[in-house]
């Protein structure tokens, strides 16, 4: 099976243990992480030509992934400030 690029474990490798804990402990964070992973898999399917679509749809998905990544990073920064 081919490895999917841009997974949360790659994008936040230093924070991944915290991410795993937060997925189990916080519904909002779990939703963000799930949305990110689903969007990322959809992008991968399009880029690997498993799911053909238009360039506009692909661009919209990439922007969504970036927004979700920013929201996850913001959430993690807030957690670190509380620690």
PDB file of C-alpha atoms in Angstrom:
ATOM      1  CA  UNK A   1       0.000   0.000   0.000  1.00  0.00           C
ATOM      2  CA  UNK A   2       1.299   3.442  -0.912  1.00  0.00           C
ATOM      3  CA  UNK A   3       2.035   5.861   1.906  1.00  0.00           C
ATOM      4  CA  UNK A   4      -0.136   8.981   1.913  1.00  0.00           C
ATOM      5  CA  UNK A   5       1.897  12.221   2.150  1.00  0.00           C
ATOM      6  CA  UNK A   6       0.931  15.072   4.485  1.00  0.00           C
ATOM      7  CA  UNK A   7      -0.506  12.859   7.223  1.00  0.00           C
ATOM      8  CA  UNK A   8      -0.749  14.444  10.661  1.00  0.00           C
ATOM      9  CA  UNK A   9       2.077  12.208  11.864  1.00  0.00           C
ATOM     10  CA  UNK A  10       4.307  13.810   9.199  1.00  0.00           C
ATOM     11  CA  UNK A  11       3.067  17.377   9.505  1.00  0.00           C
ATOM     12  CA  UNK A  12       3.299  17.410  13.317  1.00  0.00           C
ATOM     13  CA  UNK A  13       5.880  14.704  14.027  1.00  0.00           C
ATOM     14  CA  UNK A  14       7.124  16.417  17.211  1.00  0.00           C
ATOM     15  CA  UNK A  15       3.566  16.737  18.525  1.00  0.00           C
ATOM     16  CA  UNK A  16       2.071  13.439  17.443  1.00  0.00           C
ATOM     17  CA  UNK A  17       1.816  11.840  20.897  1.00  0.00           C
ATOM     18  CA  UNK A  18      -0.048  14.914  22.112  1.00  0.00           C
ATOM     19  CA  UNK A  19      -2.262  14.787  19.024  1.00  0.00           C
ATOM     20  CA  UNK A  20      -3.174  11.161  19.718  1.00  0.00           C
ATOM     21  CA  UNK A  21      -4.076  12.016  23.325  1.00  0.00           C
ATOM     22  CA  UNK A  22      -6.140  15.026  22.274  1.00  0.00           C
ATOM     23  CA  UNK A  23      -8.077  13.004  19.699  1.00  0.00           C
ATOM     24  CA  UNK A  24      -9.273  10.809  22.550  1.00  0.00           C
ATOM     25  CA  UNK A  25      -9.831  13.647  25.011  1.00  0.00           C
ATOM     26  CA  UNK A  26     -11.340  16.525  23.032  1.00  0.00           C
ATOM     27  CA  UNK A  27     -14.232  16.232  20.559  1.00  0.00           C
ATOM     28  CA  UNK A  28     -13.433  19.489  18.777  1.00  0.00           C
ATOM     29  CA  UNK A  29      -9.832  18.448  18.241  1.00  0.00           C
ATOM     30  CA  UNK A  30     -10.900  14.952  17.160  1.00  0.00           C
ATOM     31  CA  UNK A  31     -13.225  16.513  14.570  1.00  0.00           C
ATOM     32  CA  UNK A  32     -10.406  18.721  13.237  1.00  0.00           C
ATOM     33  CA  UNK A  33      -8.020  15.770  13.014  1.00  0.00           C
ATOM     34  CA  UNK A  34     -10.614  13.553  11.331  1.00  0.00           C
ATOM     35  CA  UNK A  35     -11.551  16.267   8.843  1.00  0.00           C
ATOM     36  CA  UNK A  36      -7.864  16.834   8.075  1.00  0.00           C
ATOM     37  CA  UNK A  37      -7.179  13.123   7.491  1.00  0.00           C
ATOM     38  CA  UNK A  38     -10.292  12.654   5.326  1.00  0.00           C
ATOM     39  CA  UNK A  39      -9.482  15.728   3.239  1.00  0.00           C
ATOM     40  CA  UNK A  40      -5.880  14.603   2.876  1.00  0.00           C
ATOM     41  CA  UNK A  41      -6.946  11.132   1.708  1.00  0.00           C
ATOM     42  CA  UNK A  42      -9.336  12.684  -0.798  1.00  0.00           C
ATOM     43  CA  UNK A  43      -6.519  14.862  -2.180  1.00  0.00           C
ATOM     44  CA  UNK A  44      -4.241  11.841  -2.411  1.00  0.00           C
ATOM     45  CA  UNK A  45      -6.915   9.917  -4.320  1.00  0.00           C
ATOM     46  CA  UNK A  46      -7.243  12.753  -6.806  1.00  0.00           C
ATOM     47  CA  UNK A  47      -3.492  13.271  -7.213  1.00  0.00           C
ATOM     48  CA  UNK A  48      -2.884   9.545  -7.688  1.00  0.00           C
ATOM     49  CA  UNK A  49      -5.617   9.595 -10.344  1.00  0.00           C
ATOM     50  CA  UNK A  50      -7.860   7.151  -8.453  1.00  0.00           C
ATOM     51  CA  UNK A  51     -10.606   9.795  -8.279  1.00  0.00           C
ATOM     52  CA  UNK A  52     -10.506  12.170 -11.251  1.00  0.00           C
ATOM     53  CA  UNK A  53     -11.892  15.671 -10.760  1.00  0.00           C
ATOM     54  CA  UNK A  54     -11.337  19.255 -11.840  1.00  0.00           C
ATOM     55  CA  UNK A  55      -8.394  21.444 -10.890  1.00  0.00           C
ATOM     56  CA  UNK A  56     -10.794  23.763  -9.068  1.00  0.00           C
ATOM     57  CA  UNK A  57     -12.022  20.969  -6.805  1.00  0.00           C
ATOM     58  CA  UNK A  58      -8.448  19.919  -6.054  1.00  0.00           C
ATOM     59  CA  UNK A  59      -7.445  23.511  -5.223  1.00  0.00           C
ATOM     60  CA  UNK A  60     -10.457  23.888  -2.921  1.00  0.00           C
ATOM     61  CA  UNK A  61      -9.524  20.692  -1.089  1.00  0.00           C
ATOM     62  CA  UNK A  62      -5.900  21.797  -0.720  1.00  0.00           C
ATOM     63  CA  UNK A  63      -7.034  25.114   0.744  1.00  0.00           C
ATOM     64  CA  UNK A  64      -9.313  23.252   3.154  1.00  0.00           C
ATOM     65  CA  UNK A  65      -6.433  20.992   4.226  1.00  0.00           C
ATOM     66  CA  UNK A  66      -4.247  24.039   4.860  1.00  0.00           C
ATOM     67  CA  UNK A  67      -6.983  25.723   6.893  1.00  0.00           C
ATOM     68  CA  UNK A  68      -7.474  22.575   8.984  1.00  0.00           C
ATOM     69  CA  UNK A  69      -3.709  22.296   9.508  1.00  0.00           C
ATOM     70  CA  UNK A  70      -3.634  25.917  10.708  1.00  0.00           C
ATOM     71  CA  UNK A  71      -6.525  25.240  13.100  1.00  0.00           C
ATOM     72  CA  UNK A  72      -4.763  22.168  14.493  1.00  0.00           C
ATOM     73  CA  UNK A  73      -1.518  24.130  14.941  1.00  0.00           C
ATOM     74  CA  UNK A  74      -3.419  26.909  16.713  1.00  0.00           C
ATOM     75  CA  UNK A  75      -5.094  24.394  19.012  1.00  0.00           C
ATOM     76  CA  UNK A  76      -1.703  22.866  19.876  1.00  0.00           C
ATOM     77  CA  UNK A  77      -0.161  26.299  20.574  1.00  0.00           C
ATOM     78  CA  UNK A  78      -2.999  27.085  22.992  1.00  0.00           C
ATOM     79  CA  UNK A  79      -2.414  23.776  24.755  1.00  0.00           C
ATOM     80  CA  UNK A  80       1.294  24.506  25.142  1.00  0.00           C
ATOM     81  CA  UNK A  81       0.547  27.911  26.666  1.00  0.00           C
ATOM     82  CA  UNK A  82      -1.621  26.239  29.306  1.00  0.00           C
ATOM     83  CA  UNK A  83       1.075  23.690  30.207  1.00  0.00           C
TER      84      UNK A  83
END
